[in-house]
Amino acid sequence: MIAILTKYYYDILVGVGYTMLVAVIGTLVGLLIGILIGIYRTLPLPKNKFLRVLKRAGDYLLRAYIEVFRGTPMMVQAMVIFWGFALLNGGRTLNVTVSGLIIVSINTGAYMAEIVRGGIISIDKGQFEGCHAIGLTHSQTMFNVVMPQALRNILPSVTNEFIVNIKDTSVLNVIGFTELFFVAKDIVLDTFKTFETYLLAAIVYFILTFGISLLLRLVERKMDGNKNFRILGSQNLDAESFAREARSEK
Amino acid sequence: MKNNLTPDTPRAENRVQNDCRAVISVQHLGKTFGDNVVLKDIDFDVFSGDVTCIIGPSGSGKSTLLRCINLFEEPTCGKILFHGGDITQTKHPDRYRQKVGMVFQSFNLFDNLNVLSNCTLGPRKVLKMSKSDAEQLAMRNLAAVGMSAYVKAKPRQLSGGQKQRVAIARALCMSPEVLLFDEPTSALDPEMVGEVLNVMRSLAQQGLTMIIVTHEMSFAREVSTRVVFMDDGVIVEQGAPEDIFNRPSEQRTREFLARVL
C-alpha cells in the first residue's frame, strides 16, 4: 500500500482535489439553493389574489423539483443531464468538471431545500411574533432573527449532506469525471492490486469526511458562542460608563 | 421619528366628541375561529395615560382581544380605531406595531442576539437609528428595568424575570404610544413576579398608556385606572378599579372575584 502511495501520490492528490472541489462547491451552491427555496416556501401567503396564485404555482414547481431530484439516483441524473446536454448541442458535451458541479449542486439543492424549510418551521412562532411586535417586516424578521437560528439548527444536517457529497461524487465517474474513485480504478488497472488500492481509497475518503465532520463541529461551537458572559460593573450603568466598559474590554 | 402611519378610513363621525381623543377605540369587535366564537361585540376605549387591566377567567378571550388589538389575529368583525383611523384593514401592520408594542407571556426574546442587540434591533432596522444612538437608547431603557449589567448575556442565560424585564426594555426602545402586556407574569416563579410588576408599576407612574391582561388582582387594583372584566367572550363589566373590585354590579364579576381574591 505504501508503494502505491509513493508511486501514485500525485494522481491521488488530483483525485482528492477534484472530489473536494465538487463536494465543497456542490454543498455550498446546494445550500444556497436550499436557503432560497426554503425562504420562498415559508413566505406568508399574500392577500392579493393574483399574487397568491403565483405563489402557489411557485410552490408546486419547487415541490416537483425537490421530489424529482430526491427521488432519482444521482448517477442516473448525471447521465441524463450530461447526455441530454450533448443531444441538445449537436453532440458536443459539456466540460466534465462543470457538469459534475452542476449535477451535485442541483441534487444537493433538492435535499437542502427540505432541510432549510424544516429549520425555518422549527423556529418557535414566538420569535416571529417578537419581531412583528416591534414593527419588523417579514424579510427583516427572516434575515435578522429566524435565519441565523435556523441555519445554526440545520448545521448537523448540512454536515451530513457534505459528507454524503464527498462520498457520492464517486458516481460521477460514469461521465468520466476524474475524482478519487476514478483514480483508484486507474491504479488498479495499472497494478492489479485491487484490495490494497481500494482500501487506500477508503482510508483517504474517511480522512476527508472525518476532517469535514470535525471542522463543522468547530463551526457549530463557534456559532454557539461563549457559554459565559460578564456582568458589567454595577447593576445600573448609564450609557456613558457602558461605552467606557465596552472600550476597556477590547 | 417620522409618523408614516396614515389612517385608512376617516374618523368615524357618529362617535361622540369625547371618543375622538381615545388612542385606541375598539368597536363592536368580534372574533371567531371556525364555529368557535371567542369574542362578541367588544367595545371599549383607551385614552392616553390609561392603564387598562383586562381580567377574567381563563378562556374568556382576554388574550385574543389583546392579539386582535396588535393585529396578530384578524378580527372577524368590528373596528379598531387608532387615533380615529380603522387599522383592521391596514396594509402595513408593521407600521402600526411600531406605535403599539407588545410584551408576551413567553417573553419571545430573540435567542440568537444578546440583551443589547435584542433592544437595538427595532430602533436600528425599523426606526433607522445609528448604531451608537440605538445603543444609548437601549442602555437607558435597560437601566430603567435594572438590566444594564446583562447587556452581553444571551437570553438563555437569564432567569424568567430578567428575560421579561429585557422584553419590556426592548418594547420601550420603540417609544411606543401604547404598550400591550399579555399575561406578563404568568410564566414566572412567584419570586420573580414582583420584579416585573415593579417595572410595570413605574411605567404606569410615568404615564405610559398600557393595556394589561393579568391574573394579578392586587396589582390590577393598585395600578390600573380602568378595569375590564371579561367572561365568555364578552365584556361583562368595566369601570374604575375601586368600583369593579369593591362594588361589582354584575353577578358574574362577583363570582369571579370571590374565587380569585
Short mmCIF file of C-alpha atoms in Angstrom, two decimals, chain B residues 66-223:
data_model
loop_
_atom_site.label_atom_id
_atom_site.label_comp_id
_atom_site.label_asym_id
_atom_site.label_seq_id
_atom_site.Cartn_x
_atom_site.Cartn_y
_atom_site.Cartn_z
CA LEU B 66 -55.12 41.79 23.03
CA ARG B 67 -53.81 39.92 20.00
CA CYS B 68 -56.56 41.49 17.89
CA ILE B 69 -55.51 44.94 19.07
CA ASN B 70 -51.98 44.18 17.88
CA LEU B 71 -53.32 42.65 14.63
CA PHE B 72 -51.78 39.26 15.41
CA GLU B 73 -55.32 37.96 15.00
CA GLU B 74 -57.56 39.32 12.30
CA PRO B 75 -60.88 40.39 13.81
CA THR B 76 -63.91 38.75 12.19
CA CYS B 77 -65.98 41.90 12.51
CA GLY B 78 -65.92 45.31 14.08
CA LYS B 79 -63.31 48.03 14.10
CA ILE B 80 -60.22 49.02 15.99
CA LEU B 81 -59.59 52.73 15.73
CA PHE B 82 -56.12 54.10 16.38
CA HIS B 83 -56.34 57.87 16.76
CA GLY B 84 -59.64 57.67 14.93
CA GLY B 85 -58.48 55.60 11.94
CA ASP B 86 -59.53 51.99 11.47
CA ILE B 87 -56.43 49.80 11.43
CA THR B 88 -58.09 46.43 10.88
CA GLN B 89 -57.81 46.88 7.10
CA THR B 90 -54.32 48.37 7.04
CA LYS B 91 -51.80 47.04 4.54
CA HIS B 92 -48.94 47.88 6.87
CA PRO B 93 -49.48 46.27 10.23
CA ASP B 94 -45.73 46.69 10.84
CA ARG B 95 -46.07 50.49 10.84
CA TYR B 96 -48.92 50.33 13.32
CA ARG B 97 -46.99 47.95 15.55
CA GLN B 98 -44.13 50.45 15.80
CA LYS B 99 -46.51 52.52 17.89
CA VAL B 100 -48.32 49.79 19.75
CA GLY B 101 -45.80 47.47 21.38
CA MET B 102 -46.39 44.13 22.98
CA VAL B 103 -44.92 42.15 25.87
CA PHE B 104 -45.61 38.42 25.81
CA GLN B 105 -46.22 35.77 28.40
CA SER B 106 -43.37 33.73 26.89
CA PHE B 107 -41.02 36.76 26.54
CA ASN B 108 -40.10 35.95 22.90
CA LEU B 109 -36.64 37.45 23.17
CA PHE B 110 -34.51 36.83 20.10
CA ASP B 111 -32.49 33.78 21.09
CA ASN B 112 -29.65 34.48 18.65
CA LEU B 113 -28.98 38.00 19.92
CA ASN B 114 -27.61 39.26 23.20
CA VAL B 115 -29.57 41.55 25.50
CA LEU B 116 -28.24 44.75 23.96
CA SER B 117 -28.90 43.62 20.37
CA ASN B 118 -32.39 42.50 21.33
CA CYS B 119 -33.07 46.10 22.28
CA THR B 120 -31.26 47.80 19.40
CA LEU B 121 -32.68 45.67 16.57
CA GLY B 122 -36.00 47.53 16.34
CA PRO B 123 -34.57 51.05 16.60
CA ARG B 124 -31.87 50.26 14.05
CA LYS B 125 -33.90 48.35 11.46
CA VAL B 126 -37.30 49.96 11.86
CA LEU B 127 -36.53 53.47 13.08
CA LYS B 128 -33.23 53.57 11.11
CA MET B 129 -31.24 54.86 14.07
CA SER B 130 -27.47 54.80 14.02
CA LYS B 131 -25.79 52.03 15.99
CA SER B 132 -24.50 54.33 18.72
CA ASP B 133 -27.82 56.17 19.11
CA ALA B 134 -29.68 52.88 19.32
CA GLU B 135 -27.21 51.55 21.89
CA GLN B 136 -27.57 54.63 24.06
CA LEU B 137 -31.33 54.38 23.87
CA ALA B 138 -31.14 50.68 24.71
CA MET B 139 -28.86 51.35 27.67
CA ARG B 140 -31.26 53.95 29.04
CA ASN B 141 -34.18 51.56 28.83
CA LEU B 142 -32.18 48.61 30.17
CA ALA B 143 -31.15 50.80 33.09
CA ALA B 144 -34.79 51.65 33.68
CA VAL B 145 -35.63 47.97 34.10
CA GLY B 146 -32.45 47.26 36.07
CA MET B 147 -30.85 45.04 33.43
CA SER B 148 -27.93 47.10 32.17
CA ALA B 149 -25.40 44.78 33.79
CA TYR B 150 -26.51 41.97 31.49
CA VAL B 151 -26.06 43.59 28.08
CA LYS B 152 -23.65 40.87 26.94
CA ALA B 153 -25.81 37.94 28.05
CA LYS B 154 -27.83 35.78 25.69
CA PRO B 155 -31.49 35.22 26.58
CA ARG B 156 -30.91 31.58 27.55
CA GLN B 157 -28.53 32.74 30.28
CA LEU B 158 -31.20 34.83 32.02
CA SER B 159 -33.89 33.96 34.52
CA GLY B 160 -37.56 34.37 33.59
CA GLY B 161 -37.95 37.65 35.44
CA GLN B 162 -34.80 39.02 33.83
CA LYS B 163 -36.00 37.95 30.38
CA GLN B 164 -39.29 39.69 30.89
CA ARG B 165 -37.60 42.89 32.04
CA VAL B 166 -35.41 42.82 28.91
CA ALA B 167 -38.53 42.23 26.82
CA ILE B 168 -40.10 45.32 28.37
CA ALA B 169 -36.94 47.34 27.66
CA ARG B 170 -36.99 46.09 24.07
CA ALA B 171 -40.58 47.25 23.65
CA LEU B 172 -39.78 50.63 25.26
CA CYS B 173 -36.92 51.20 22.81
CA MET B 174 -39.52 51.70 20.08
CA SER B 175 -41.01 54.56 22.16
CA PRO B 176 -44.50 53.10 21.74
CA GLU B 177 -47.63 55.13 22.37
CA VAL B 178 -49.35 52.11 23.82
CA LEU B 179 -47.84 49.01 25.33
CA LEU B 180 -49.81 45.78 25.48
CA PHE B 181 -48.99 43.15 28.10
CA ASP B 182 -50.24 39.61 27.56
CA GLU B 183 -50.09 37.92 30.98
CA PRO B 184 -46.53 39.15 31.51
CA THR B 185 -46.04 37.35 34.83
CA SER B 186 -47.93 34.10 34.22
CA ALA B 187 -44.81 32.16 33.20
CA LEU B 188 -42.75 33.36 36.15
CA ASP B 189 -41.84 31.94 39.54
CA PRO B 190 -43.67 33.72 42.36
CA GLU B 191 -40.38 35.27 43.42
CA MET B 192 -39.84 36.86 40.04
CA VAL B 193 -43.34 38.22 39.60
CA GLY B 194 -42.53 41.12 41.92
CA GLU B 195 -39.57 42.43 39.93
CA VAL B 196 -41.59 42.55 36.71
CA LEU B 197 -44.61 44.14 38.38
CA ASN B 198 -42.33 46.79 39.90
CA VAL B 199 -41.09 47.75 36.44
CA MET B 200 -44.66 47.92 35.15
CA ARG B 201 -45.71 49.98 38.15
CA SER B 202 -43.05 52.57 37.47
CA LEU B 203 -44.06 52.72 33.79
CA ALA B 204 -47.63 53.38 34.89
CA GLN B 205 -46.43 56.18 37.14
CA GLN B 206 -44.58 57.72 34.20
CA GLY B 207 -47.88 57.91 32.34
CA LEU B 208 -47.32 55.23 29.67
CA THR B 209 -50.58 54.04 28.14
CA MET B 210 -50.89 50.34 28.85
CA ILE B 211 -53.37 47.55 28.30
CA ILE B 212 -52.59 44.64 30.59
CA VAL B 213 -54.10 41.18 30.57
CA THR B 214 -53.34 39.82 34.00
CA HIS B 215 -54.26 37.44 36.77
CA GLU B 216 -52.54 39.60 39.39
CA MET B 217 -55.62 41.07 41.02
CA SER B 218 -53.91 43.17 43.68
CA PHE B 219 -51.67 44.67 41.01
CA ALA B 220 -54.67 45.43 38.80
CA ARG B 221 -56.46 47.07 41.69
CA GLU B 222 -53.48 49.17 42.69
CA VAL B 223 -52.09 50.28 39.33
#
